[in-house]
PDB file of C-alpha atoms and ligand atoms in Angstrom:
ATOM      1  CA  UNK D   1      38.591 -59.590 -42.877  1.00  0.00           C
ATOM      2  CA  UNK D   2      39.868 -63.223 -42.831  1.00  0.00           C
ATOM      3  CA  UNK D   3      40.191 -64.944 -39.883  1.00  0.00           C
ATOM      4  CA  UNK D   4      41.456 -68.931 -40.248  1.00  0.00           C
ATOM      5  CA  UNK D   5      41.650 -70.968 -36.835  1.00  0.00           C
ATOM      6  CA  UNK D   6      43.603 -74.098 -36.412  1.00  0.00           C
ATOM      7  CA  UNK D   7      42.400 -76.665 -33.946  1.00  0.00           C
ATOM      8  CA  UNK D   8      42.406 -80.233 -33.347  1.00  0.00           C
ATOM      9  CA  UNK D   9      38.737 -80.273 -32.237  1.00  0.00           C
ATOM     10  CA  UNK D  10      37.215 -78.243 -34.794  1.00  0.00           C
ATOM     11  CA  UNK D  11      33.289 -79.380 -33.670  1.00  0.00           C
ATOM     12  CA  UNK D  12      34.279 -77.151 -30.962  1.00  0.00           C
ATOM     13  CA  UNK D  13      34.171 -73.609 -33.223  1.00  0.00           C
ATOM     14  CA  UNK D  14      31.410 -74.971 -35.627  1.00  0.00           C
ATOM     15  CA  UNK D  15      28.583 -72.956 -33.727  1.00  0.00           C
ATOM     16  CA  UNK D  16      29.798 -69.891 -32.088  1.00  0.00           C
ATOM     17  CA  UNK D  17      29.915 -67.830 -35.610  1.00  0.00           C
ATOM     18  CA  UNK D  18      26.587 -69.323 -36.751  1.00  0.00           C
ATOM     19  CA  UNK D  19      24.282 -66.852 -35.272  1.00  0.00           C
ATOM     20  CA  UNK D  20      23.762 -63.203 -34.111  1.00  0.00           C
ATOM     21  CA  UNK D  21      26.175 -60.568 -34.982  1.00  0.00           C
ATOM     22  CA  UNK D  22      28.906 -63.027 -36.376  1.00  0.00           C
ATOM     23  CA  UNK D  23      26.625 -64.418 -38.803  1.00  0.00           C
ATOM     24  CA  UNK D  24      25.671 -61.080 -39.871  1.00  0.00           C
ATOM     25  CA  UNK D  25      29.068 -60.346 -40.779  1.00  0.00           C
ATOM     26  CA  UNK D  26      29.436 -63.494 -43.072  1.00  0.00           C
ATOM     27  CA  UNK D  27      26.387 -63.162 -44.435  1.00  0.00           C
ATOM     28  CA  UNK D  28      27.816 -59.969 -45.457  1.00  0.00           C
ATOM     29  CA  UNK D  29      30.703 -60.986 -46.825  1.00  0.00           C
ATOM     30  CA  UNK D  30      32.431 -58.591 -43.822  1.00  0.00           C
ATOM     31  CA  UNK D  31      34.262 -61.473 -42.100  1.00  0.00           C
ATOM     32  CA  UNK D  32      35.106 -65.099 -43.503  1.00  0.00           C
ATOM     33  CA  UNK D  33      35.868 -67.758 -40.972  1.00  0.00           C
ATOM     34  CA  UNK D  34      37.817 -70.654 -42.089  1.00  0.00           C
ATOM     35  CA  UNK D  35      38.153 -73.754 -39.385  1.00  0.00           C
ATOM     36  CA  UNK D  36      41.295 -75.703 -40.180  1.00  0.00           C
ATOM     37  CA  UNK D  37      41.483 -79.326 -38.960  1.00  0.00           C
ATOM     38  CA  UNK D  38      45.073 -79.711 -37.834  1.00  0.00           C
ATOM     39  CA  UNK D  39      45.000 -83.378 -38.211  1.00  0.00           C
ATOM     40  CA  UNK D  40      44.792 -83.163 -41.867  1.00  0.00           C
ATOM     41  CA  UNK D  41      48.192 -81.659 -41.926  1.00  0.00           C
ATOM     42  CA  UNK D  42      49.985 -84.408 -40.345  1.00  0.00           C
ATOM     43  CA  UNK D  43      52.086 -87.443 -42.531  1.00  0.00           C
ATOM     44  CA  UNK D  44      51.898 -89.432 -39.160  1.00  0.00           C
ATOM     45  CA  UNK D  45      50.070 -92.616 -38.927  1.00  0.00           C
ATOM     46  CA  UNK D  46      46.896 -93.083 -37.466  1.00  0.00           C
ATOM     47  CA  UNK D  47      46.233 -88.959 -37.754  1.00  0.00           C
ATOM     48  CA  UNK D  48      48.606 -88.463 -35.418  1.00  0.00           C
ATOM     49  CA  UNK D  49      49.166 -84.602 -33.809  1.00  0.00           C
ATOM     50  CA  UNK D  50      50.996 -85.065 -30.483  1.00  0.00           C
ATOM     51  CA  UNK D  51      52.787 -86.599 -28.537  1.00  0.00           C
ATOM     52  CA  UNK D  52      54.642 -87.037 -25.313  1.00  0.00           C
ATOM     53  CA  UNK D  53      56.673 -83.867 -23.935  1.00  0.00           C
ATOM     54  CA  UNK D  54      60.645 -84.537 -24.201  1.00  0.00           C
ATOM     55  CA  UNK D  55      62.467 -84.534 -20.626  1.00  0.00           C
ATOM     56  CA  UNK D  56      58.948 -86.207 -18.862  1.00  0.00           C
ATOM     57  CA  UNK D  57      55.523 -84.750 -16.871  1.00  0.00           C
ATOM     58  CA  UNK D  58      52.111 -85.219 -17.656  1.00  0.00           C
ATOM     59  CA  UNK D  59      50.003 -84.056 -20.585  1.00  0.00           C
ATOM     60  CA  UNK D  60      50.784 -84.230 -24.248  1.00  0.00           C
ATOM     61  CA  UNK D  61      52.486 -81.426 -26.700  1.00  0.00           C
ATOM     62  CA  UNK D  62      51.327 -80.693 -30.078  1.00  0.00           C
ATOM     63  CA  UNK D  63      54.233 -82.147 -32.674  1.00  0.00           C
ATOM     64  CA  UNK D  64      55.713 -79.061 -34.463  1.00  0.00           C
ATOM     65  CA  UNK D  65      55.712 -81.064 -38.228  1.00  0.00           C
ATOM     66  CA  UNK D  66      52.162 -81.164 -38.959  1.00  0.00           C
ATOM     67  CA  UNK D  67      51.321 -77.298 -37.124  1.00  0.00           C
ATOM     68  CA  UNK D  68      54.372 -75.852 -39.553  1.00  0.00           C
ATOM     69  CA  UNK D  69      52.866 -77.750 -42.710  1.00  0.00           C
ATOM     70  CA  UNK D  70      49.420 -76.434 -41.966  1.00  0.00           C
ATOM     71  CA  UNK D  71      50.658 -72.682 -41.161  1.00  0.00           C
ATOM     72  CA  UNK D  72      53.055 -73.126 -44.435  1.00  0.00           C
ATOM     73  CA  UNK D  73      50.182 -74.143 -46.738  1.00  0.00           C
ATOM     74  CA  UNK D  74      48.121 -71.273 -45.355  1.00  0.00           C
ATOM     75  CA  UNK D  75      50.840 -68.952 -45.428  1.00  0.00           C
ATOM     76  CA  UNK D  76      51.144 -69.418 -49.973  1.00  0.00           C
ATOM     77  CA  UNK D  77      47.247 -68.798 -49.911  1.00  0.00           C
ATOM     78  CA  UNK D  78      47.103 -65.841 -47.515  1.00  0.00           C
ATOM     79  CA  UNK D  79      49.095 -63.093 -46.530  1.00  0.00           C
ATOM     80  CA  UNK D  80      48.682 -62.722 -42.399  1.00  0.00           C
ATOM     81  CA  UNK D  81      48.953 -59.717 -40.712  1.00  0.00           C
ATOM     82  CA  UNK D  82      49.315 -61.339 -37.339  1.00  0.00           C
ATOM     83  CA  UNK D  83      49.896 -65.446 -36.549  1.00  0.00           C
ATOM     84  CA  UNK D  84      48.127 -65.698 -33.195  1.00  0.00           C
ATOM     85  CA  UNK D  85      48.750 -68.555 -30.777  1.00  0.00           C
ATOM     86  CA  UNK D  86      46.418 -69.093 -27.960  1.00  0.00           C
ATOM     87  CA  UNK D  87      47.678 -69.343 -24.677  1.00  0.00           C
ATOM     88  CA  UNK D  88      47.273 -69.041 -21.038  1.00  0.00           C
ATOM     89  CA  UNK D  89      50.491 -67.109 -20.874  1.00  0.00           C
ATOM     90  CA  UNK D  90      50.310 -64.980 -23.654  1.00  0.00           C
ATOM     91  CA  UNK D  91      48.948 -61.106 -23.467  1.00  0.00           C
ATOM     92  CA  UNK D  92      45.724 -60.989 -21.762  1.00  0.00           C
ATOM     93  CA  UNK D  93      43.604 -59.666 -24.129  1.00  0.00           C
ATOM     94  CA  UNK D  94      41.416 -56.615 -23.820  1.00  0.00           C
ATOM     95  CA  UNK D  95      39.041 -53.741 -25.825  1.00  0.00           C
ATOM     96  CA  UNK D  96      41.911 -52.281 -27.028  1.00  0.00           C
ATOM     97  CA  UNK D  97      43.606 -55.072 -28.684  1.00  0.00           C
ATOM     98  CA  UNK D  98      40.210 -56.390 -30.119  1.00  0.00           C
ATOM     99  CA  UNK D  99      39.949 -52.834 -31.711  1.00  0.00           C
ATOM    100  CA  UNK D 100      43.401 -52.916 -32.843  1.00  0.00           C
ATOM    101  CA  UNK D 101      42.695 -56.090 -34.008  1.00  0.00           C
ATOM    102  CA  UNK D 102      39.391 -55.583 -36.144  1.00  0.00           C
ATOM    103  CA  UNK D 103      41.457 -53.298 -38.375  1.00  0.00           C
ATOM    104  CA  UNK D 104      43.621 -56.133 -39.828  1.00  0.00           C
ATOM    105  CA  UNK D 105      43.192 -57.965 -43.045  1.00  0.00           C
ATOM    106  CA  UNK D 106      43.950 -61.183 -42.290  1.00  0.00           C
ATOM    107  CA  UNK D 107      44.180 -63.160 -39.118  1.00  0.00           C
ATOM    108  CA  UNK D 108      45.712 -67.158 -37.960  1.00  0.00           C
ATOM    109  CA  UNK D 109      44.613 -68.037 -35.136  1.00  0.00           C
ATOM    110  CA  UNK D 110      46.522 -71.196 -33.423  1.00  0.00           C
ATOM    111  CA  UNK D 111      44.343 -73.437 -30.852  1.00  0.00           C
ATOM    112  CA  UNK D 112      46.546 -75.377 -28.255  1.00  0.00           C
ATOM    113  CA  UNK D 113      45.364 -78.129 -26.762  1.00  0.00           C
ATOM    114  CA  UNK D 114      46.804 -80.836 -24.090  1.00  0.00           C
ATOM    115  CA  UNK D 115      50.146 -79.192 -22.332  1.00  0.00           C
ATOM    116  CA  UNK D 116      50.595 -76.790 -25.274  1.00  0.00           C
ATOM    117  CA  UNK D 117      52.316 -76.651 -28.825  1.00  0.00           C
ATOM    118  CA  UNK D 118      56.173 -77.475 -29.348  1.00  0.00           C
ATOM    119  CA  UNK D 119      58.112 -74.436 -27.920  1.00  0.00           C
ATOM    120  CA  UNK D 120      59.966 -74.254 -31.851  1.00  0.00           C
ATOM    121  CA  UNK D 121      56.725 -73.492 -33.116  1.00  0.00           C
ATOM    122  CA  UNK D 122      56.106 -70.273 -30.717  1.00  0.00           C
ATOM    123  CA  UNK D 123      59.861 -69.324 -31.376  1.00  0.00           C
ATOM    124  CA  UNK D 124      59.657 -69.091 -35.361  1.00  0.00           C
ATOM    125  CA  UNK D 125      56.132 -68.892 -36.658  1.00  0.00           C
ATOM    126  CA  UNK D 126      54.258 -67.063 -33.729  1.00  0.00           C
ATOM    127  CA  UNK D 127      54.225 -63.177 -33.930  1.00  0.00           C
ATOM    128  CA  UNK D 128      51.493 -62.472 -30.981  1.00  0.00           C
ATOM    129  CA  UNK D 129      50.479 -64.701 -27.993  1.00  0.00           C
ATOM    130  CA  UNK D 130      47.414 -64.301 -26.293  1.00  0.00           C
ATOM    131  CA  UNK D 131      45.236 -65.210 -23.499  1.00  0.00           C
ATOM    132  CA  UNK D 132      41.691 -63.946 -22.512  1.00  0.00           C
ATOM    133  CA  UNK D 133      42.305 -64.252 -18.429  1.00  0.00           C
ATOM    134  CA  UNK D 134      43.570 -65.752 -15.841  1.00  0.00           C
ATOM    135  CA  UNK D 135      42.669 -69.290 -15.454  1.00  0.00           C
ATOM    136  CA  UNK D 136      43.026 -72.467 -17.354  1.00  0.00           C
ATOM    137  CA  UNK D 137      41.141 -73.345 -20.530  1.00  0.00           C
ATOM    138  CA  UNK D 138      41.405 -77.109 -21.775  1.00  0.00           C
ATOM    139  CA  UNK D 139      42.161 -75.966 -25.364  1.00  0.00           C
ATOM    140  CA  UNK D 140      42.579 -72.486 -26.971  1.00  0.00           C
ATOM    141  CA  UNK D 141      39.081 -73.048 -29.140  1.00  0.00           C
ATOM    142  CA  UNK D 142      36.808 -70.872 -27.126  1.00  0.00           C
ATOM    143  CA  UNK D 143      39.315 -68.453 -26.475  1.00  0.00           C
ATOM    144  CA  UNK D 144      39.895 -68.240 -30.314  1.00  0.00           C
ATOM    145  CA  UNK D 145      35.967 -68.034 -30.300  1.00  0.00           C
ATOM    146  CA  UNK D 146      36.023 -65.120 -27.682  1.00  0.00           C
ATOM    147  CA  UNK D 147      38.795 -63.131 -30.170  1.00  0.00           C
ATOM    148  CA  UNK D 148      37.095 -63.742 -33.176  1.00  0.00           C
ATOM    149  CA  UNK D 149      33.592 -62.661 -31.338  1.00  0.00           C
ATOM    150  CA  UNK D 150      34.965 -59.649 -30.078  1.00  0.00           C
ATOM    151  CA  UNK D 151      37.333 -58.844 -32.950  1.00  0.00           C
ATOM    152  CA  UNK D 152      34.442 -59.956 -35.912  1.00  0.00           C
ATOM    153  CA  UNK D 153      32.055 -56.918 -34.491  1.00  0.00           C
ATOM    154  CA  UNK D 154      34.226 -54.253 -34.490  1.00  0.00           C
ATOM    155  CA  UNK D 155      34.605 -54.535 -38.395  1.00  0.00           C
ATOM    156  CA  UNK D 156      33.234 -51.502 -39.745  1.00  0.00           C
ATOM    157  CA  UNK D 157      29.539 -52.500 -41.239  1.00  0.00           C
ATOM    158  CA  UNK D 158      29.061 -55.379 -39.119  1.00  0.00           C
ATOM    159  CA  UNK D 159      26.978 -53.566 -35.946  1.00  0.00           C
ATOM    160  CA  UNK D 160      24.127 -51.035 -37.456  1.00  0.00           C
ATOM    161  CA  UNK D 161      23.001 -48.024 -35.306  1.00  0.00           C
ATOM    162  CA  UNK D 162      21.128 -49.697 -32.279  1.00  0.00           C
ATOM    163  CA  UNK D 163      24.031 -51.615 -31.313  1.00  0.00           C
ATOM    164  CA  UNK D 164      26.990 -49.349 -31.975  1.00  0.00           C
ATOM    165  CA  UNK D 165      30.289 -50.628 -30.211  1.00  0.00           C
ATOM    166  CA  UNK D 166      30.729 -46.942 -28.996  1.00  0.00           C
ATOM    167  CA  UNK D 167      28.394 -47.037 -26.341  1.00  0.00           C
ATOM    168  CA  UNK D 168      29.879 -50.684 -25.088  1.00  0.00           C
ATOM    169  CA  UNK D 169      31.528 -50.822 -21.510  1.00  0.00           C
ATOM    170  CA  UNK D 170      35.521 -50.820 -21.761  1.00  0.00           C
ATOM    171  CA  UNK D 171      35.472 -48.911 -25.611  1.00  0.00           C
ATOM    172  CA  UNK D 172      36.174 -45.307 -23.235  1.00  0.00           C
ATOM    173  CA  UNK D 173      37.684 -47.036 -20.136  1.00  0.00           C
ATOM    174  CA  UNK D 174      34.208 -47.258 -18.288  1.00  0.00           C
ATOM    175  CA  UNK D 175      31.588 -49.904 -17.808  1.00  0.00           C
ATOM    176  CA  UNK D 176      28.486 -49.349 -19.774  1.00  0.00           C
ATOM    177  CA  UNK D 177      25.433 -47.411 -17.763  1.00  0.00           C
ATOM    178  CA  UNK D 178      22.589 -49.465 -16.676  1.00  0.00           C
ATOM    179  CA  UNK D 179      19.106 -50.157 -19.768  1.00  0.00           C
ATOM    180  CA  UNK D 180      15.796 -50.445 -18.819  1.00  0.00           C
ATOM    181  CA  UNK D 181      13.151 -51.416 -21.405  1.00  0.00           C
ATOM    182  CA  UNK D 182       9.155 -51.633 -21.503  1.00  0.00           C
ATOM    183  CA  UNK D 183       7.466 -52.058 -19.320  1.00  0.00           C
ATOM    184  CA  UNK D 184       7.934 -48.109 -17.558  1.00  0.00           C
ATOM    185  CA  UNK D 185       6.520 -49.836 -14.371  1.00  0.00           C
ATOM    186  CA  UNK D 186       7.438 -53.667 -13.731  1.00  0.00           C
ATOM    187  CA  UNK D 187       5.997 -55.093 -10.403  1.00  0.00           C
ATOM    188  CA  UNK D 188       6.083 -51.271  -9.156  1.00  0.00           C
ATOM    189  CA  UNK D 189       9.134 -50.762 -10.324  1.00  0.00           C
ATOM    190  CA  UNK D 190      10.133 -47.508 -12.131  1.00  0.00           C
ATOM    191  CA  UNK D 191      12.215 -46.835 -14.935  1.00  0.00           C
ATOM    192  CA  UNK D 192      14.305 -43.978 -13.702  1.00  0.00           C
ATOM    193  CA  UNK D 193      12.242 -40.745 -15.001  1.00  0.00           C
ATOM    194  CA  UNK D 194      14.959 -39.179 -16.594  1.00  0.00           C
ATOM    195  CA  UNK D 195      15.286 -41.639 -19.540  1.00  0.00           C
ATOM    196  CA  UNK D 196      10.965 -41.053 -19.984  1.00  0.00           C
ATOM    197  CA  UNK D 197      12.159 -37.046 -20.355  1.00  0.00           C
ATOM    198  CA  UNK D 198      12.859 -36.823 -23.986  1.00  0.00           C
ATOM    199  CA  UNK D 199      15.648 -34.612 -23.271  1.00  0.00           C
ATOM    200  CA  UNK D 200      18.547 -35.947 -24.831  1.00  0.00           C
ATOM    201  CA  UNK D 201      21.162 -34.037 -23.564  1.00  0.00           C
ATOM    202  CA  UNK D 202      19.856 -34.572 -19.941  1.00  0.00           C
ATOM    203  CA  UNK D 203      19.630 -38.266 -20.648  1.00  0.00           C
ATOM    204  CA  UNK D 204      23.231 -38.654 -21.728  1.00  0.00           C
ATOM    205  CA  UNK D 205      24.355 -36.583 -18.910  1.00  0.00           C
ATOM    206  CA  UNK D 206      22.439 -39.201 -16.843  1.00  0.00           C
ATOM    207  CA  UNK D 207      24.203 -42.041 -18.325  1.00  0.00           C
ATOM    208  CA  UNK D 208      27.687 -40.431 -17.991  1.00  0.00           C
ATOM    209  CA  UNK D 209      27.287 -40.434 -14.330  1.00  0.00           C
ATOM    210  CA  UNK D 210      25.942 -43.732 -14.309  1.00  0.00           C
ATOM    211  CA  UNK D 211      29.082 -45.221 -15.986  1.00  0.00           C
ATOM    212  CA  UNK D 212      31.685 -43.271 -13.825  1.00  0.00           C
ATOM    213  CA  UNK D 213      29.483 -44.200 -10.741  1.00  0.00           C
ATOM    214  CA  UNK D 214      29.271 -48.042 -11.773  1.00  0.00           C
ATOM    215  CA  UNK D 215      33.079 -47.706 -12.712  1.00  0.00           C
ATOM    216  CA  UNK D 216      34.288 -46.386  -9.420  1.00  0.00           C
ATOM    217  CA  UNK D 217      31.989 -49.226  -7.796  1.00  0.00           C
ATOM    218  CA  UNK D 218      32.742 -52.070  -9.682  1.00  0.00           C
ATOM    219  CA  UNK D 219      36.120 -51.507 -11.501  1.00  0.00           C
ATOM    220  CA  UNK D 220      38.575 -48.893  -9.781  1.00  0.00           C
ATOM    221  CA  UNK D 221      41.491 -49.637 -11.377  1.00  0.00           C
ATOM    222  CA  UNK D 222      39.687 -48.660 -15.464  1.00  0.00           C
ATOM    223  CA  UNK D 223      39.859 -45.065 -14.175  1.00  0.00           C
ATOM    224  CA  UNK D 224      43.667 -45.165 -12.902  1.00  0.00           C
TER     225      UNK D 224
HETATM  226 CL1  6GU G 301      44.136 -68.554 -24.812  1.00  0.00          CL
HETATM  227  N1  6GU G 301      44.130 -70.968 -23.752  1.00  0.00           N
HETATM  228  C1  6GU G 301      43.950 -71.821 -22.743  1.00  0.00           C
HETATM  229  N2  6GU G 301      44.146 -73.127 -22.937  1.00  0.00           N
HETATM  230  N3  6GU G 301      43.590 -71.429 -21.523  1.00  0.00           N
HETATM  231  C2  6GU G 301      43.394 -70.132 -21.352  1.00  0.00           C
HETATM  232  C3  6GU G 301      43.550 -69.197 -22.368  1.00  0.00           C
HETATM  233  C4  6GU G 301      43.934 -69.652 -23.575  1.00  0.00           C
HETATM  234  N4  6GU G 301      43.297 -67.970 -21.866  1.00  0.00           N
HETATM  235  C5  6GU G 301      42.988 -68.158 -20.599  1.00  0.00           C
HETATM  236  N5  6GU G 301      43.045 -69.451 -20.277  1.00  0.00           N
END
């Protein structure tokens, strides 16, 4: 999978896919991420990006001409599946879109920043708007960091055994069960006994009812 970001602060996305899991998947040629400086797209003087929003109010808007020539010039290179724009009041994003997600070829993501991108831009080039919860971000970067985290490990090959994505909280609409490693006792404090039984069938039983418990607890409305 591809996944090319357009921001105006790319320093912002040049760590969070340098380690870990994401790094992993580059290193295995699983997932490419390309970071696209929208201010080399722009024939305006001085590098210019935005600019004051028509009609008045505070905050600055991201000039349609040089977002169209850098999604336009991306566009005869790569064939997108989806042209994401990142957005406080887009779709709020969730397991099941990230899934839904990981199974596409190729992926823009669009990074907002200021008071937004020129509405024109949304209207014609925009096929999915998203945004990962309910408060207010400065810029869309480490939301677009947050998709492509939880997007890049769901790509078949990129987790091994140990940390399969089917045991994660939200992949079967409940919170994962509680982990315990060594020590068995810490400060006189035991590792429930089941998980020392060797009985597999037992254990998972166990962790079942730890997830519907902690679901019901914590998140009542995953198991509506
Ligand atoms: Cl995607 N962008 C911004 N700027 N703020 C947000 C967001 C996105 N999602 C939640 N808050």
């Amino acid at each position: 999978m591809k996944i090319d970001i357009i921001t105006v602060v790319p320093e912002l996305l040049s760590s969070p896919f340098s380690h870990s899991i994401l790094k992993r998947a580059t290193e295995k040629n699983l997932l490419s991420i390309n970071i696209i400086n929208l201010r080399d797209y722009t024939t305006y003087a001085r590098a210019q990006v935005d600019d004051y929003p028509f009609g008045g109010g505070a905050g600055m808007v991201l000039m349609p001409e040089p977002l169209v020539n850098a999604i336009e010039s991306l566009k005869k290179l790569t064939e997108y599946d989806e042209v994401i724009y990142l957005t406080p009041d887009g779709k709020s994003f969730n397991q099941q879109m990230a899934n839904r997600l990981s199974l596409k070829n190729n992926l823009l993501l669009i990074c907002g920043h200021y008071k937004g991108i020129d509405q024109r831009v949304r209207d014609h080039f925009i096929t999915t708007e998203i945004s990962i919860g309910d408060y207010v971000l400065s810029g869309g970067e480490l939301a677009a960091a947050v998709l492509t985290d939880a997007i890049g490990r769901l790509i078949p090959g990129v987790l091994n055994d140990e940390s399969s994505a089917l045991s994660d909280s939200f992949q079967d609409q409940l919170l994962a069960p509680p982990v315990y490693t060594r020590p068995e006792v810490f400060r006189a404090w035991s590792v429930p006994p089941v998980l020392m039984s060797g009985n597999h069938q037992l254990i998972e039983e166990w962790r079942y009812e730890e997830s519907v418990k902690r679901t019901k607890e914590r998140r009542p409305d995953l198991l509506q």
